[in-house]
Amino acid sequence: MRIVDRYILREMLSSLALGLLLFTLVLFAGRLLKLMELIVTRGVPAGMVLTLLLYLLPSFLVITVPMALLLGTLSAYGRLAADNEVLALRTAGWSLYRLIVPALLLGMAAAAVGAYLSLVALPWGTQGFRDLLFRLSRTKATLALTEGLFSAELNGLILYVQEVDDDTGELRGIFVADAQDPRYPREILAARGRLEGEGEAGTVTLALEEGSLHSRPAADPARYRLVTFRRYEMRLDLAAPGAGTDRERSPRELTLAELTQAIRKAEESGRSAAAFTFQVHQRFANLAAALVFVLVGAPLGIQVRRSGRGASLALSVLVALAYYLLMVAGEGLATQGRVPAAVGAWLPNVVTGGLGLALLLLGGQEWRLGSLIPWGGRGHAHS
């Protein structure tokens, strides 16, 4: 590798690192505030919240790695052009196509990282995030209990606990207002109790001891019923509908092998496989985004000729925004069956890559005809 190649790579890597940090933090910010609420208001352990953030990281990096590469390419080639280093290289006989070789090499490395993120890390992170949230939802009754305060409503239940033993998990002085069945509301008083483990399908058991159950039918309040008990168990349904352990996993949680199997099962049962087929194509389209952004960033950076990273940052955000808007549009069209899944998944790459190739070819023509059309409008040079 020539000195010039290493020099361009160093220029790109500094802006790429800055962009990767900045873009990832921006995407993290919205989720981070919500996850911090779990620590502050719900008492979720910080380690569990950090695990949630780790599971989220691949879904962010799939987006931010190509965006950071675009920023690095725009910034590096824009600075070279603004400082007339491009003009000097052109005078020395370097073609535009040769000049973007370092960017293409870095783009291929980013595409390899994107392949791992899209094919391996993304389904792992998405499934892990949802599974951990589900486990949290099954234990939110414990998190909602505060000594001397009524809990927020838990699917028709309001709980009051006079004392919580943090060492043993025993609850003392328990009051339960149960309106899960509006026809037969009831109140339960118990001297003590505890939440026992995790049941299936998002349920936990509240085991009460030494208490009484009081009920009045809503249709006939004059009928009063009192039942005393030594032990009474209540199953608390704490999961959202369909959130059980046997819930159907989303396409983003499936590996390529599982997606292929899901497509076959959907076709055999006569259901639409568009969502699964689209996800297969999008996994490969994601890793191609890095090369697409290089094709756009290098010639565009030279033409814009802005020194400093501020303008490059703004331009990279605009290009990336247009790319991801096309991605959303393509997914909507594909999942609705209005276009084939492959067309919807590859639409942003085709449009953005086509623009990049046009800029590259146009730049190459101007490069060869520099004496007639000066590149960037600063002086004349002959190769």
Coordinates of C-alpha atoms in Angstrom, one line a residue:
M1 CA 0.0 0.0 0.0
R2 CA 1.4 3.4 -1.0
I3 CA 2.0 6.3 1.4
V4 CA -0.8 8.2 -0.2
D5 CA -3.3 5.3 0.5
R6 CA -2.2 5.1 4.1
Y7 CA -2.5 8.9 4.4
I8 CA -6.1 8.9 3.1
L9 CA -7.0 6.0 5.3
R10 CA -5.8 7.8 8.4
E11 CA -7.8 10.8 7.4
M12 CA -10.9 8.7 7.0
L13 CA -10.4 6.7 10.2
S14 CA -10.3 9.7 12.5
S15 CA -13.7 11.0 11.2
L16 CA -15.1 7.5 11.1
A17 CA -14.4 7.0 14.8
L18 CA -15.9 10.3 15.7
G19 CA -19.0 9.7 13.6
L20 CA -19.4 6.2 15.0
L21 CA -19.3 7.5 18.6
L22 CA -21.6 10.5 17.8
F23 CA -24.3 8.6 15.8
T24 CA -24.4 5.7 18.2
L25 CA -24.8 8.0 21.2
V26 CA -27.6 9.9 19.5
L27 CA -29.5 6.7 18.8
F28 CA -28.8 5.4 22.3
A29 CA -30.1 8.7 23.9
G30 CA -33.8 8.0 23.4
R31 CA -33.6 4.4 24.7
L32 CA -31.2 5.3 27.5
L33 CA -33.7 7.7 29.2
K34 CA -36.4 5.0 29.3
L35 CA -34.0 2.4 30.6
M36 CA -32.7 4.7 33.3
E37 CA -36.3 5.0 34.5
L38 CA -36.2 1.3 35.3
I39 CA -33.3 1.9 37.7
V40 CA -34.7 5.0 39.3
T41 CA -38.4 4.2 39.6
R42 CA -38.6 0.4 39.4
G43 CA -35.4 -0.7 41.1
V44 CA -34.2 -2.8 38.2
P45 CA -30.5 -3.7 38.8
A46 CA -28.0 -1.6 36.8
G47 CA -26.4 -4.8 35.4
M48 CA -29.7 -5.8 33.9
V49 CA -30.1 -2.4 32.2
L50 CA -26.6 -2.6 30.9
T51 CA -27.4 -6.0 29.4
L52 CA -30.4 -4.5 27.7
L53 CA -28.2 -1.8 26.2
L54 CA -25.8 -4.5 25.0
Y55 CA -28.6 -6.3 23.3
L56 CA -29.6 -3.0 21.6
L57 CA -26.1 -2.3 20.3
P58 CA -26.2 -4.5 17.2
S59 CA -29.4 -2.9 15.9
F60 CA -27.7 0.6 16.3
L61 CA -24.4 -0.4 14.8
V62 CA -26.1 -1.8 11.7
I63 CA -27.1 1.8 11.0
T64 CA -24.3 3.8 12.5
V65 CA -21.3 1.9 10.9
P66 CA -22.3 2.8 7.3
M67 CA -23.2 6.4 8.4
A68 CA -19.8 6.8 10.1
L69 CA -18.1 5.5 7.0
L70 CA -20.0 8.0 4.9
L71 CA -18.9 10.8 7.3
G72 CA -15.3 9.6 7.2
T73 CA -15.3 9.5 3.3
L74 CA -16.9 12.9 2.9
S75 CA -14.7 14.5 5.5
A76 CA -11.4 13.0 4.2
Y77 CA -11.9 13.7 0.5
G78 CA -13.5 17.1 1.1
R79 CA -10.5 18.2 3.1
L80 CA -8.1 16.8 0.5
A81 CA -9.9 18.8 -2.2
A82 CA -10.2 22.0 -0.1
D83 CA -6.4 21.9 0.6
N84 CA -5.6 21.3 -3.1
E85 CA -4.1 17.9 -2.3
V86 CA -6.5 16.4 -4.8
L87 CA -5.2 18.8 -7.4
A88 CA -1.6 17.8 -6.6
L89 CA -2.4 14.1 -6.9
R90 CA -4.2 14.7 -10.1
T91 CA -1.2 16.6 -11.5
A92 CA 1.0 13.6 -10.4
G93 CA -1.1 11.3 -12.6
W94 CA -3.6 9.8 -10.1
S95 CA -7.0 9.1 -11.6
L96 CA -10.2 9.6 -9.6
Y97 CA -10.8 5.8 -9.7
R98 CA -7.3 5.1 -8.2
L99 CA -7.8 7.8 -5.6
I100 CA -10.9 6.1 -4.1
V101 CA -9.2 2.7 -3.7
P102 CA -8.4 3.3 0.0
A103 CA -12.1 4.2 0.6
L104 CA -13.2 1.1 -1.2
L105 CA -10.8 -1.0 1.0
L106 CA -12.2 0.5 4.1
G107 CA -15.7 0.0 2.7
M108 CA -15.1 -3.7 2.2
A109 CA -13.8 -4.0 5.8
A110 CA -17.0 -2.1 7.0
A111 CA -19.1 -4.5 4.9
A112 CA -17.4 -7.5 6.6
V113 CA -18.3 -6.0 10.0
G114 CA -21.8 -5.3 8.7
A115 CA -22.1 -8.9 7.6
Y116 CA -21.5 -10.1 11.2
L117 CA -23.8 -7.5 12.7
S118 CA -26.6 -8.2 10.2
L119 CA -26.4 -12.0 10.0
V120 CA -25.3 -12.9 13.5
A121 CA -25.4 -10.1 16.1
L122 CA -28.8 -8.5 15.1
P123 CA -31.0 -11.6 15.6
W124 CA -29.1 -12.4 18.8
G125 CA -29.6 -8.9 20.2
T126 CA -33.2 -8.5 19.1
Q127 CA -34.2 -11.9 20.6
G128 CA -32.2 -11.3 23.8
F129 CA -33.7 -7.9 24.3
R130 CA -37.2 -9.1 24.0
D131 CA -36.6 -12.1 26.2
L132 CA -35.1 -10.0 28.9
L133 CA -37.9 -7.5 28.8
F134 CA -40.4 -10.4 29.0
R135 CA -38.6 -11.7 32.2
L136 CA -38.8 -8.2 33.6
S137 CA -42.5 -8.0 32.9
R138 CA -43.0 -11.3 34.8
T139 CA -41.3 -9.8 37.8
K140 CA -42.7 -6.3 37.7
A141 CA -45.1 -7.2 40.5
T142 CA -42.1 -7.4 42.9
L143 CA -40.7 -4.2 41.5
A144 CA -44.0 -2.4 41.9
L145 CA -44.3 -3.2 45.6
T146 CA -43.3 -0.4 48.0
E147 CA -43.8 -0.6 51.7
G148 CA -46.8 1.5 52.9
L149 CA -47.9 2.5 49.4
F150 CA -50.6 1.2 47.0
S151 CA -49.1 -0.2 43.9
A152 CA -50.0 0.9 40.4
E153 CA -52.7 -1.3 38.9
L154 CA -51.4 -4.6 37.6
N155 CA -54.0 -5.9 35.2
G156 CA -57.0 -5.2 37.5
L157 CA -55.1 -5.7 40.8
I158 CA -54.1 -3.1 43.3
L159 CA -51.7 -4.3 46.1
Y160 CA -50.8 -2.8 49.4
V161 CA -48.0 -4.2 51.6
Q162 CA -47.3 -2.9 55.0
E163 CA -43.8 -4.4 55.2
V164 CA -41.4 -6.1 52.8
D165 CA -38.5 -8.3 54.1
D166 CA -35.7 -7.7 51.6
D167 CA -33.7 -10.7 53.0
T168 CA -36.4 -13.4 52.8
G169 CA -38.8 -11.8 50.3
E170 CA -41.7 -12.2 52.8
L171 CA -44.6 -9.7 52.6
R172 CA -46.5 -8.7 55.7
G173 CA -49.8 -6.9 56.2
I174 CA -51.2 -7.5 52.7
F175 CA -54.3 -6.0 51.1
V176 CA -55.4 -6.9 47.5
A177 CA -58.2 -5.2 45.6
D178 CA -59.1 -7.6 42.8
A179 CA -61.2 -6.2 39.9
Q180 CA -60.0 -8.6 37.3
D181 CA -63.6 -9.8 36.9
P182 CA -65.8 -6.6 37.2
R183 CA -68.9 -8.8 37.9
Y184 CA -67.3 -10.2 41.1
P185 CA -65.0 -7.6 42.7
R186 CA -63.3 -8.7 45.9
E187 CA -60.9 -7.6 48.6
I188 CA -58.3 -9.9 50.2
L189 CA -56.6 -9.4 53.6
A190 CA -53.6 -11.5 54.6
A191 CA -51.2 -11.5 57.5
R192 CA -48.3 -12.5 55.2
G193 CA -47.4 -13.9 51.9
R194 CA -44.7 -14.0 49.1
L195 CA -44.3 -14.1 45.4
E196 CA -43.3 -17.6 44.4
G197 CA -41.2 -18.0 41.3
E198 CA -42.2 -17.5 37.7
G199 CA -45.1 -19.4 36.3
E200 CA -45.7 -20.2 32.6
A201 CA -47.1 -17.8 30.0
G202 CA -46.1 -14.7 32.0
T203 CA -47.6 -15.5 35.4
V204 CA -46.3 -15.5 39.0
T205 CA -48.0 -16.8 42.1
L206 CA -48.9 -14.7 45.0
A207 CA -49.1 -17.1 48.0
L208 CA -51.1 -15.6 50.9
E209 CA -51.4 -17.0 54.4
E210 CA -53.7 -16.4 57.4
G211 CA -56.3 -14.1 55.8
S212 CA -59.8 -13.5 54.6
L213 CA -61.6 -12.9 51.3
H214 CA -64.5 -10.5 51.1
S215 CA -66.7 -10.3 48.0
R216 CA -69.9 -8.7 46.8
P217 CA -71.4 -9.4 43.3
A218 CA -71.7 -6.1 41.3
A219 CA -75.3 -7.1 40.3
D220 CA -76.4 -7.7 44.0
P221 CA -74.2 -5.7 46.5
A222 CA -76.5 -6.9 49.3
R223 CA -75.0 -10.3 49.0
Y224 CA -71.9 -10.4 51.1
R225 CA -69.5 -13.3 51.3
L226 CA -66.7 -13.9 53.7
V227 CA -64.2 -16.7 53.4
T228 CA -61.2 -17.2 55.7
F229 CA -58.2 -19.2 54.7
R230 CA -54.9 -20.5 56.0
R231 CA -53.3 -20.4 52.5
Y232 CA -54.6 -18.9 49.3
E233 CA -52.8 -18.7 46.0
M234 CA -53.4 -16.1 43.3
R235 CA -52.0 -16.4 39.8
L236 CA -51.0 -12.9 38.6
D237 CA -51.0 -12.5 34.8
L238 CA -48.3 -9.9 34.2
A239 CA -47.4 -10.4 30.6
A240 CA -48.8 -8.6 27.6
P241 CA -51.1 -10.7 25.3
G242 CA -49.0 -13.0 23.2
A243 CA -45.9 -12.4 25.2
G244 CA -45.5 -15.8 26.7
T245 CA -42.6 -18.1 26.2
D246 CA -44.3 -19.7 23.2
R247 CA -44.9 -16.3 21.6
E248 CA -44.2 -16.0 17.8
R249 CA -40.8 -14.5 17.2
S250 CA -40.5 -11.5 14.9
P251 CA -38.5 -11.9 11.6
R252 CA -35.7 -9.7 13.0
E253 CA -35.1 -12.3 15.8
L254 CA -34.6 -15.1 13.4
T255 CA -31.3 -16.3 11.9
L256 CA -31.0 -17.0 8.2
A257 CA -31.6 -20.7 8.6
E258 CA -34.7 -19.9 10.7
L259 CA -36.0 -17.4 8.2
T260 CA -35.6 -20.0 5.4
Q261 CA -37.6 -22.5 7.5
A262 CA -40.3 -19.8 8.3
I263 CA -40.6 -19.0 4.6
R264 CA -41.1 -22.7 3.7
K265 CA -43.7 -23.1 6.5
A266 CA -45.6 -20.0 5.4
E267 CA -45.7 -21.1 1.8
E268 CA -46.9 -24.6 2.8
S269 CA -49.7 -23.2 4.9
G270 CA -50.7 -20.7 2.3
R271 CA -49.8 -17.6 4.4
S272 CA -47.8 -14.7 3.1
A273 CA -44.0 -15.1 3.5
A274 CA -43.3 -11.5 2.5
A275 CA -42.0 -10.3 5.9
F276 CA -39.6 -13.2 6.2
T277 CA -38.4 -13.0 2.6
F278 CA -37.9 -9.2 2.9
Q279 CA -35.8 -9.8 6.1
V280 CA -33.5 -12.2 4.2
H281 CA -32.8 -9.7 1.5
Q282 CA -32.4 -6.8 3.9
R283 CA -29.7 -8.7 5.9
F284 CA -27.6 -8.7 2.7
A285 CA -28.6 -5.2 1.7
N286 CA -27.5 -3.9 5.1
L287 CA -23.9 -5.1 4.6
A288 CA -23.8 -3.5 1.1
A289 CA -24.7 -0.1 2.5
A290 CA -21.1 0.6 3.4
L291 CA -19.9 0.2 -0.2
V292 CA -22.8 2.3 -1.4
F293 CA -21.9 5.1 0.9
V294 CA -18.3 5.0 -0.2
L295 CA -19.4 5.4 -3.8
V296 CA -21.4 8.5 -2.9
G297 CA -19.1 10.0 -0.3
A298 CA -15.8 10.1 -2.2
P299 CA -16.9 12.0 -5.4
L300 CA -19.4 14.1 -3.4
G301 CA -16.8 15.1 -0.9
I302 CA -14.4 16.2 -3.7
Q303 CA -17.1 18.2 -5.4
V304 CA -18.4 19.9 -2.2
R305 CA -14.8 21.0 -1.2
R306 CA -15.7 22.1 2.3
S307 CA -13.0 22.2 4.9
G308 CA -13.8 21.0 8.4
R309 CA -16.1 18.3 9.6
G310 CA -19.2 20.4 10.3
A311 CA -20.4 20.5 6.7
S312 CA -19.4 16.9 6.1
L313 CA -21.5 15.9 9.2
A314 CA -24.5 17.7 7.9
L315 CA -24.2 16.3 4.4
S316 CA -23.7 12.7 5.7
V317 CA -26.8 13.0 7.9
L318 CA -28.9 14.2 4.9
V319 CA -27.6 11.4 2.6
A320 CA -28.1 8.7 5.3
L321 CA -31.6 10.1 6.1
A322 CA -32.6 9.8 2.5
Y323 CA -31.2 6.3 2.4
Y324 CA -33.1 5.1 5.5
L325 CA -36.3 6.8 4.3
L326 CA -36.0 4.7 1.2
M327 CA -35.4 1.6 3.4
V328 CA -38.6 2.3 5.4
A329 CA -40.6 2.9 2.1
G330 CA -39.2 -0.3 0.6
E331 CA -40.1 -2.4 3.6
G332 CA -43.7 -1.0 3.6
L333 CA -44.1 -1.7 -0.1
A334 CA -42.6 -5.2 0.2
T335 CA -44.6 -6.3 3.3
Q336 CA -47.8 -5.1 1.8
G337 CA -47.1 -7.2 -1.3
R338 CA -47.0 -4.1 -3.7
V339 CA -43.4 -4.9 -4.8
P340 CA -41.3 -8.1 -4.6
A341 CA -39.4 -8.4 -1.4
A342 CA -36.0 -8.2 -3.2
V343 CA -37.0 -4.9 -4.8
G344 CA -38.1 -3.4 -1.5
A345 CA -35.0 -4.5 0.3
W346 CA -32.5 -3.4 -2.3
L347 CA -34.3 -0.1 -3.3
P348 CA -32.1 2.2 -1.1
N349 CA -28.9 0.6 -2.4
V350 CA -30.0 0.8 -6.0
V351 CA -31.0 4.4 -5.8
T352 CA -28.1 5.6 -3.6
G353 CA -25.6 3.4 -5.4
G354 CA -26.8 4.7 -8.8
L355 CA -26.3 8.2 -7.6
G356 CA -22.8 7.4 -6.4
L357 CA -21.8 5.7 -9.7
A358 CA -23.2 8.7 -11.7
L359 CA -21.1 11.1 -9.6
L360 CA -18.1 8.8 -9.9
L361 CA -18.4 8.5 -13.7
L362 CA -19.0 12.2 -14.1
G363 CA -16.1 13.0 -11.9
G364 CA -13.9 10.6 -13.9
Q365 CA -14.8 12.4 -17.1
E366 CA -14.1 15.8 -15.6
W367 CA -10.8 14.4 -14.2
R368 CA -9.7 13.4 -17.7
L369 CA -10.9 16.7 -19.2
G370 CA -9.5 18.9 -16.4
S371 CA -8.1 21.4 -18.8
L372 CA -11.6 22.1 -20.2
I373 CA -13.6 21.7 -16.9
P374 CA -11.3 22.4 -14.0
W375 CA -12.2 20.1 -11.1
G376 CA -13.7 22.1 -8.3
G377 CA -13.1 25.4 -10.1
R378 CA -9.5 26.1 -8.8
G379 CA -6.9 26.5 -11.5
H380 CA -5.9 24.1 -14.3
A381 CA -3.8 21.0 -14.3
H382 CA -2.7 18.5 -17.0
S383 CA -2.2 14.8 -16.3

